[in-house]
Structures are given as structure tokens and as C-alpha cells.
Amino acid sequence: MKENKVKKKKRTWLRIVGFIALFVIIGAGAYAYSVYHSVSNAVDTMHQPIEREKSEKREKEVTLTKKEPFSVLMLGVDEREGDRGRSDTMIVLTVNPNNNSVKMLSIPRDTRTEIVGKGFDDKINHAYAFGGVEMSMNTVENFLDIPIDYYMQINMEGFKDIVDAVGGVTVNNDLDFTYEGVHFAKGEVTLNGEKALKYSRMRFDDPRGDFGRQLRQRQIIQAVIKEGASLSSLTNYNEIFGALSKNIKTNLTFNQMVDIQKNYKTVGNHIEQLTVQGNGTKINSIYYLIVSNEERSRLQSELKTQLEI
């Protein structure tokens, strides 16, 4: 049981770090030259292009200057020395400036689907181990039948560095609990990076299970965005951008991030979380989440509407 807890607790940090990358680093004010210069350097370090220019599900590449809806696959990767690592977290963001919203879909790592490029069904998170970012993007595209325009790969352990870089966060905790030796009292609590990491990890001692953990994750997301966008945090922007550049890789360029800041900056105020419903089963003694065709169709329809395709 303890081993399962260790594995599962590593899957949860992408929400926080991903929203930092999309809505804080690009919105931190590239209007003062020094900040502009720091953002540019950070994004240059983060930028890691992929071979394909656009999704096969698009006739032409998304034009951010025209405020077209777009999608991002966020991969939370457990990076280990001498190993490609595993994408323990997979989240799809569909961003639409016309309805001023973001729909965020978390795909369970055990979801059984075709691994595009391998020709067989397996757990969806294995696509990264087999073929890295591009195979993950292609596999998620096939599963959801939507284009995946951009990716962000996150080193999940880097989450605590980003929280510390913005000076910590304050949240209102609705459940008294202790996790990994840290007591979190009910009420307003202030967290540094290490404590925020643990606060958002706890699941098994919460009677709400995943729902309770997701609630805490949303609290951390909102608190980090608030701190990162505040004027007080801008005095620490070099540390913030440094933490981001060390822990994030993306095919978004600096100019594309500037376009997002200009044209999409208010969408982060309206985030809707979507969930994948399925049934757990074992095949050849391996656990999988089986998602029905009806459920896939429901998700595909909602995301296609969001992307206006």
C-alpha cells in the first residue's frame, strides 16, 4: 500500500505548474524591459520544438494573433537519471478566448487506449515511455479525436521551487490532517514549497478521496497564480523565471507566449474541470481503466465544441 501511495502522489503537480507557465510567466508584464528580458531568457531555455509543425487533425496551424482556440497537452514527468521517465500526469487544456474559458481534462494514467505508433492497446501514460512527447500527443489526439497544438512537459518535483519562488501561498484548509510528518490545521494556512507539495498530495486520509485532493490542488493553483501575478512578486521575477525554466519544456515560442498574454490573458479566470468516467478492470493481471465509446464520444463532443471544430 505504501508503494502505491508513493507512486500515486507523484501524479498531481501538473495542474499547478502548468497554469503558472500559461498564465503567470506569460502575463507577468513584458512591458518593463528587465522583466521582458528575463521572460525571454526563461522561454528560450524552456523551448524544445518537436518535429511536426502542426497536428494532422488541423488543415493549418493555429494562429494565436487571430485569437483562435487552441489546445495544450501537459505531461507531468517523473524524471530519473538514465531513463526517459514516465508521464504520470496527463492533462489536456482547451483554451477558447471567444467564450473566455478553459476546459481542463485530466486523463487517468491507467486509461486503456491504442498507443499510436505501436499498434496495440496499453495504458495511455506508456506512450511517453515508448515514444516521448510526440507519441503522447498523437495518442491523446487519437483518444479524444481533437488536435493537440502544443505541449508542456513538467518536472513534477520542481513544483516546490516555483511555490518558493513566489514567496509561498496561503490557502483555507477545510480538513484537519497530517501527511508525511506535517500537520495541516483546519483554517487559513501559509505554505512554503515543500508543505504545498505535501498539502496537495494527500488523498487516502480524505473521506472525499480524489475530490478532496483536487480541491486542494485548485486552491494551490489559484494561490500561486495570485502571488505570481502580484506586484510584490515581480521584485522576485528572476527567481520565478529561473524555477520555471529549470522545470518546464514546451514547443511554445516566446512570441507565441506573448500572443497568448495579449489575446487570452483573461481565460484563466474561467476554468472548468472535466473528468473521464470509466470502469477499472484487470487484463492479464494488469489494472486498466476502461472508458466506454459513449463516454469518449461525450468528451470528444465537449472538447470539439470548445475548440470550435
Short mmCIF file of C-alpha atoms in Angstrom, two decimals:
data_model
loop_
_atom_site.label_atom_id
_atom_site.label_comp_id
_atom_site.label_asym_id
_atom_site.label_seq_id
_atom_site.Cartn_x
_atom_site.Cartn_y
_atom_site.Cartn_z
CA MET A 1 0.00 0.00 0.00
CA LYS A 2 2.83 2.41 0.88
CA GLU A 3 4.47 1.79 -2.51
CA ASN A 4 1.20 2.57 -4.28
CA LYS A 5 0.89 5.80 -2.30
CA VAL A 6 4.38 6.85 -3.33
CA LYS A 7 3.58 6.20 -6.99
CA LYS A 8 0.22 7.93 -6.91
CA LYS A 9 1.34 11.02 -5.02
CA LYS A 10 3.72 11.95 -7.88
CA ARG A 11 0.90 12.45 -10.36
CA THR A 12 -0.69 15.62 -9.06
CA TRP A 13 1.61 18.62 -9.54
CA LEU A 14 0.99 19.38 -13.17
CA ARG A 15 -2.11 21.48 -12.63
CA ILE A 16 -0.24 23.98 -10.52
CA VAL A 17 2.92 24.25 -12.57
CA GLY A 18 1.08 24.19 -15.87
CA PHE A 19 -1.10 27.13 -15.03
CA ILE A 20 1.95 29.03 -13.86
CA ALA A 21 3.50 28.51 -17.26
CA LEU A 22 0.42 29.55 -19.21
CA PHE A 23 -0.99 32.34 -17.13
CA VAL A 24 1.81 33.71 -14.94
CA ILE A 25 5.05 33.63 -16.87
CA ILE A 26 3.34 34.98 -19.98
CA GLY A 27 1.35 37.53 -18.05
CA ALA A 28 3.98 38.81 -15.68
CA GLY A 29 4.35 42.08 -17.53
CA ALA A 30 6.66 42.01 -20.53
CA TYR A 31 6.25 45.77 -20.62
CA ALA A 32 9.25 46.63 -18.45
CA TYR A 33 12.43 45.79 -20.31
CA SER A 34 14.13 43.95 -17.45
CA VAL A 35 11.13 41.67 -16.96
CA TYR A 36 10.77 41.25 -20.71
CA HIS A 37 14.41 40.23 -20.94
CA SER A 38 14.08 37.69 -18.09
CA VAL A 39 10.94 36.16 -19.61
CA SER A 40 12.68 35.89 -22.98
CA ASN A 41 15.68 34.12 -21.49
CA ALA A 42 13.49 31.75 -19.48
CA VAL A 43 11.36 30.82 -22.50
CA ASP A 44 14.46 30.29 -24.64
CA THR A 45 15.63 27.76 -22.06
CA MET A 46 12.21 26.11 -21.88
CA HIS A 47 11.68 25.95 -25.63
CA GLN A 48 12.08 22.47 -27.08
CA PRO A 49 10.46 22.07 -30.50
CA ILE A 50 9.11 18.81 -31.90
CA GLU A 51 9.39 17.52 -35.46
CA ARG A 52 5.83 18.08 -36.56
CA GLU A 53 4.74 21.63 -37.41
CA LYS A 54 1.05 21.08 -36.73
CA SER A 55 -1.44 18.44 -35.75
CA GLU A 56 -2.63 16.11 -38.50
CA LYS A 57 -6.13 16.94 -37.34
CA ARG A 58 -5.72 20.56 -38.49
CA GLU A 59 -5.60 21.81 -42.05
CA LYS A 60 -3.43 24.73 -40.99
CA GLU A 61 -1.52 25.76 -37.89
CA VAL A 62 -3.32 27.71 -35.16
CA THR A 63 -2.89 31.49 -35.45
CA LEU A 64 -2.74 32.96 -31.96
CA THR A 65 -2.74 36.53 -33.25
CA LYS A 66 -6.24 35.83 -34.61
CA LYS A 67 -7.42 34.62 -31.19
CA GLU A 68 -8.17 31.11 -32.41
CA PRO A 69 -8.96 28.40 -29.83
CA PHE A 70 -6.06 26.04 -29.12
CA SER A 71 -5.14 23.03 -27.03
CA VAL A 72 -2.21 22.10 -24.81
CA LEU A 73 -1.17 18.68 -23.54
CA MET A 74 0.52 18.90 -20.16
CA LEU A 75 2.75 16.00 -19.20
CA GLY A 76 3.89 15.65 -15.62
CA VAL A 77 7.04 13.56 -15.90
CA ASP A 78 8.88 11.67 -13.21
CA GLU A 79 12.39 12.34 -14.49
CA ARG A 80 15.09 9.89 -13.48
CA GLU A 81 18.77 9.75 -14.36
CA GLY A 82 19.49 7.47 -17.33
CA ASP A 83 15.78 6.99 -18.06
CA ARG A 84 13.27 8.83 -20.24
CA GLY A 85 10.87 8.85 -17.30
CA ARG A 86 7.12 8.38 -17.15
CA SER A 87 4.23 10.76 -17.77
CA ASP A 88 2.43 10.14 -14.50
CA THR A 89 0.07 13.06 -15.18
CA MET A 90 -1.68 13.91 -18.45
CA ILE A 91 -3.93 16.95 -18.68
CA VAL A 92 -5.47 18.49 -21.78
CA LEU A 93 -6.32 22.20 -21.76
CA THR A 94 -8.64 23.58 -24.41
CA VAL A 95 -8.50 27.39 -24.46
CA ASN A 96 -11.20 29.49 -26.11
CA PRO A 97 -10.97 33.31 -25.98
CA ASN A 98 -14.37 33.69 -27.66
CA ASN A 99 -16.21 32.25 -24.68
CA ASN A 100 -13.38 33.33 -22.35
CA SER A 101 -12.85 29.92 -20.80
CA VAL A 102 -10.51 26.99 -20.32
CA LYS A 103 -11.68 23.39 -20.12
CA MET A 104 -9.23 21.14 -18.33
CA LEU A 105 -9.44 17.36 -18.74
CA SER A 106 -7.34 15.07 -16.56
CA ILE A 107 -6.75 11.72 -18.26
CA PRO A 108 -6.18 8.88 -15.76
CA ARG A 109 -2.80 7.28 -16.38
CA ASP A 110 -4.31 3.77 -16.43
CA THR A 111 -6.74 4.57 -19.26
CA ARG A 112 -6.55 1.76 -21.83
CA THR A 113 -6.30 3.00 -25.41
CA GLU A 114 -4.38 2.50 -28.64
CA ILE A 115 -0.77 3.65 -28.44
CA VAL A 116 -0.36 5.43 -31.78
CA GLY A 117 2.85 4.30 -33.45
CA LYS A 118 2.90 0.96 -31.63
CA GLY A 119 -0.32 -0.57 -32.94
CA PHE A 120 -1.58 -2.08 -29.70
CA ASP A 121 -3.64 -1.03 -26.68
CA ASP A 122 -1.95 -0.16 -23.41
CA LYS A 123 -2.09 2.34 -20.57
CA ILE A 124 -2.15 5.82 -22.07
CA ASN A 125 0.77 7.06 -20.00
CA HIS A 126 3.02 4.38 -21.53
CA ALA A 127 3.03 6.38 -24.77
CA TYR A 128 5.64 8.68 -23.27
CA ALA A 129 7.91 5.80 -22.26
CA PHE A 130 7.63 4.32 -25.76
CA GLY A 131 7.97 7.47 -27.85
CA GLY A 132 8.29 10.59 -25.76
CA VAL A 133 6.29 13.78 -26.21
CA GLU A 134 5.23 13.23 -29.82
CA MET A 135 3.85 9.73 -29.25
CA SER A 136 1.98 11.06 -26.23
CA MET A 137 0.48 13.89 -28.30
CA ASN A 138 -0.52 11.52 -31.10
CA THR A 139 -2.04 9.01 -28.69
CA VAL A 140 -4.09 11.65 -26.86
CA GLU A 141 -5.24 13.10 -30.20
CA ASN A 142 -6.48 9.67 -31.21
CA PHE A 143 -8.20 9.06 -27.88
CA LEU A 144 -10.02 12.41 -27.86
CA ASP A 145 -10.29 12.95 -31.64
CA ILE A 146 -9.11 16.56 -31.32
CA PRO A 147 -5.92 18.33 -32.38
CA ILE A 148 -3.22 18.80 -29.75
CA ASP A 149 -1.44 22.01 -30.73
CA TYR A 150 1.16 22.45 -28.01
CA TYR A 151 2.73 20.56 -25.16
CA MET A 152 4.27 21.38 -21.80
CA GLN A 153 6.44 18.83 -20.05
CA ILE A 154 6.78 19.44 -16.34
CA ASN A 155 9.33 18.09 -13.90
CA MET A 156 6.88 17.42 -11.09
CA GLU A 157 9.39 17.75 -8.29
CA GLY A 158 10.06 21.30 -9.47
CA PHE A 159 6.68 22.36 -8.15
CA LYS A 160 8.03 23.27 -4.74
CA ASP A 161 10.69 25.53 -6.30
CA ILE A 162 8.01 27.57 -8.05
CA VAL A 163 5.92 27.95 -4.88
CA ASP A 164 9.01 29.11 -3.00
CA ALA A 165 9.89 31.49 -5.83
CA VAL A 166 6.58 33.36 -5.43
CA GLY A 167 7.13 33.54 -1.66
CA GLY A 168 4.78 30.75 -0.61
CA VAL A 169 0.99 30.62 -0.69
CA THR A 170 -1.91 30.96 1.75
CA VAL A 171 -4.99 28.72 1.47
CA ASN A 172 -8.10 27.99 3.53
CA ASN A 173 -7.91 24.36 4.61
CA ASP A 174 -11.26 22.66 5.30
CA LEU A 175 -9.85 19.38 6.66
CA ASP A 176 -7.55 18.85 9.63
CA PHE A 177 -4.96 16.22 8.67
CA THR A 178 -1.33 15.16 8.98
CA TYR A 179 0.64 13.98 5.97
CA GLU A 180 4.28 12.85 5.82
CA GLY A 181 5.01 14.34 9.22
CA VAL A 182 3.39 17.74 8.57
CA HIS A 183 0.19 18.77 10.36
CA PHE A 184 -2.26 20.91 8.39
CA ALA A 185 -4.71 22.57 10.77
CA LYS A 186 -8.19 23.49 9.68
CA GLY A 187 -8.48 27.13 8.64
CA GLU A 188 -6.08 29.54 6.96
CA VAL A 189 -2.61 28.05 6.48
CA THR A 190 0.51 29.50 4.85
CA LEU A 191 2.63 27.01 2.92
CA ASN A 192 6.14 27.00 1.54
CA GLY A 193 7.01 24.84 -1.45
CA GLU A 194 7.64 21.61 0.45
CA LYS A 195 4.47 21.94 2.51
CA ALA A 196 2.37 22.92 -0.52
CA LEU A 197 3.64 19.79 -2.27
CA LYS A 198 2.50 17.62 0.62
CA TYR A 199 -0.76 19.54 1.09
CA SER A 200 -1.80 18.81 -2.50
CA ARG A 201 -0.65 15.18 -2.41
CA MET A 202 -2.80 13.78 0.40
CA ARG A 203 -5.63 11.56 -0.76
CA PHE A 204 -6.15 8.40 1.26
CA ASP A 205 -7.00 10.08 4.57
CA ASP A 206 -9.57 12.35 2.93
CA PRO A 207 -13.10 10.90 3.02
CA ARG A 208 -13.72 12.65 -0.31
CA GLY A 209 -10.84 10.81 -1.96
CA ASP A 210 -9.79 12.34 -5.26
CA PHE A 211 -12.40 15.06 -4.97
CA GLY A 212 -10.76 16.40 -1.82
CA ARG A 213 -7.29 16.22 -3.33
CA GLN A 214 -8.44 18.05 -6.46
CA LEU A 215 -9.98 20.74 -4.28
CA ARG A 216 -6.63 21.32 -2.58
CA GLN A 217 -4.88 21.36 -5.95
CA ARG A 218 -7.25 24.06 -7.20
CA GLN A 219 -6.55 26.09 -4.07
CA ILE A 220 -2.82 25.91 -4.75
CA ILE A 221 -3.30 26.80 -8.42
CA GLN A 222 -5.31 29.89 -7.61
CA ALA A 223 -2.97 30.96 -4.81
CA VAL A 224 0.18 30.59 -6.93
CA ILE A 225 -1.36 32.48 -9.83
CA LYS A 226 -2.44 35.25 -7.44
CA GLU A 227 1.02 35.51 -5.90
CA GLY A 228 2.83 35.22 -9.22
CA ALA A 229 0.76 37.96 -10.79
CA SER A 230 1.04 40.36 -7.86
CA LEU A 231 3.27 43.39 -7.90
CA SER A 232 5.15 42.18 -4.83
CA SER A 233 6.20 39.03 -6.64
CA LEU A 234 7.60 40.97 -9.57
CA THR A 235 10.52 42.02 -7.39
CA ASN A 236 11.41 38.33 -7.36
CA TYR A 237 10.80 37.65 -11.04
CA ASN A 238 14.32 36.35 -11.74
CA GLU A 239 13.82 33.54 -9.21
CA ILE A 240 10.34 32.79 -10.56
CA PHE A 241 11.50 32.58 -14.15
CA GLY A 242 14.55 30.60 -13.09
CA ALA A 243 12.37 27.99 -11.38
CA LEU A 244 10.13 27.78 -14.44
CA SER A 245 12.98 27.48 -16.92
CA LYS A 246 14.57 24.62 -14.98
CA ASN A 247 11.38 22.58 -14.73
CA ILE A 248 9.36 23.16 -17.91
CA LYS A 249 9.88 22.20 -21.55
CA THR A 250 7.48 23.33 -24.29
CA ASN A 251 7.19 23.84 -28.03
CA LEU A 252 5.63 27.26 -27.42
CA THR A 253 7.94 30.03 -28.53
CA PHE A 254 8.44 33.34 -26.76
CA ASN A 255 6.43 35.20 -29.42
CA GLN A 256 3.57 32.71 -29.08
CA MET A 257 3.53 33.20 -25.31
CA VAL A 258 3.42 36.97 -25.82
CA ASP A 259 0.46 36.46 -28.19
CA ILE A 260 -1.29 34.35 -25.53
CA GLN A 261 -0.67 37.05 -22.94
CA LYS A 262 -2.17 39.69 -25.22
CA ASN A 263 -5.12 37.75 -26.58
CA TYR A 264 -6.01 35.11 -23.98
CA LYS A 265 -4.97 36.58 -20.62
CA THR A 266 -8.46 36.57 -19.04
CA VAL A 267 -9.37 32.97 -19.89
CA GLY A 268 -7.64 31.69 -16.73
CA ASN A 269 -10.41 33.29 -14.68
CA HIS A 270 -12.90 30.75 -16.01
CA ILE A 271 -11.56 27.20 -15.67
CA GLU A 272 -13.86 24.19 -15.87
CA GLN A 273 -12.55 20.80 -14.84
CA LEU A 274 -13.73 17.74 -16.79
CA THR A 275 -13.33 14.14 -15.68
CA VAL A 276 -13.02 10.84 -17.52
CA GLN A 277 -15.51 8.24 -16.31
CA GLY A 278 -14.62 4.57 -16.66
CA ASN A 279 -14.58 1.15 -15.05
CA GLY A 280 -11.50 -0.45 -13.55
CA THR A 281 -10.66 -4.00 -14.58
CA LYS A 282 -7.70 -6.36 -14.82
CA ILE A 283 -6.46 -7.81 -18.09
CA ASN A 284 -3.69 -10.40 -17.77
CA SER A 285 -3.35 -9.35 -14.11
CA ILE A 286 -2.72 -5.68 -15.07
CA TYR A 287 -5.11 -2.95 -13.92
CA TYR A 288 -6.68 -0.72 -16.58
CA LEU A 289 -9.39 1.93 -16.69
CA ILE A 290 -11.82 1.05 -19.47
CA VAL A 291 -13.56 4.06 -21.00
CA SER A 292 -16.71 3.29 -22.97
CA ASN A 293 -17.30 4.54 -26.51
CA GLU A 294 -20.22 6.60 -25.20
CA GLU A 295 -18.01 8.34 -22.65
CA ARG A 296 -15.32 9.01 -25.24
CA SER A 297 -17.93 10.48 -27.57
CA ARG A 298 -19.21 12.73 -24.80
CA LEU A 299 -15.75 14.07 -24.06
CA GLN A 300 -14.87 14.45 -27.72
CA SER A 301 -18.04 16.42 -28.40
CA GLU A 302 -17.48 18.80 -25.48
CA LEU A 303 -13.86 19.47 -26.40
CA LYS A 304 -14.61 19.89 -30.10
CA THR A 305 -17.24 22.47 -29.21
CA GLN A 306 -14.70 24.27 -27.03
CA LEU A 307 -12.18 24.28 -29.89
CA GLU A 308 -14.85 25.28 -32.42
CA ILE A 309 -14.13 22.37 -34.75
#
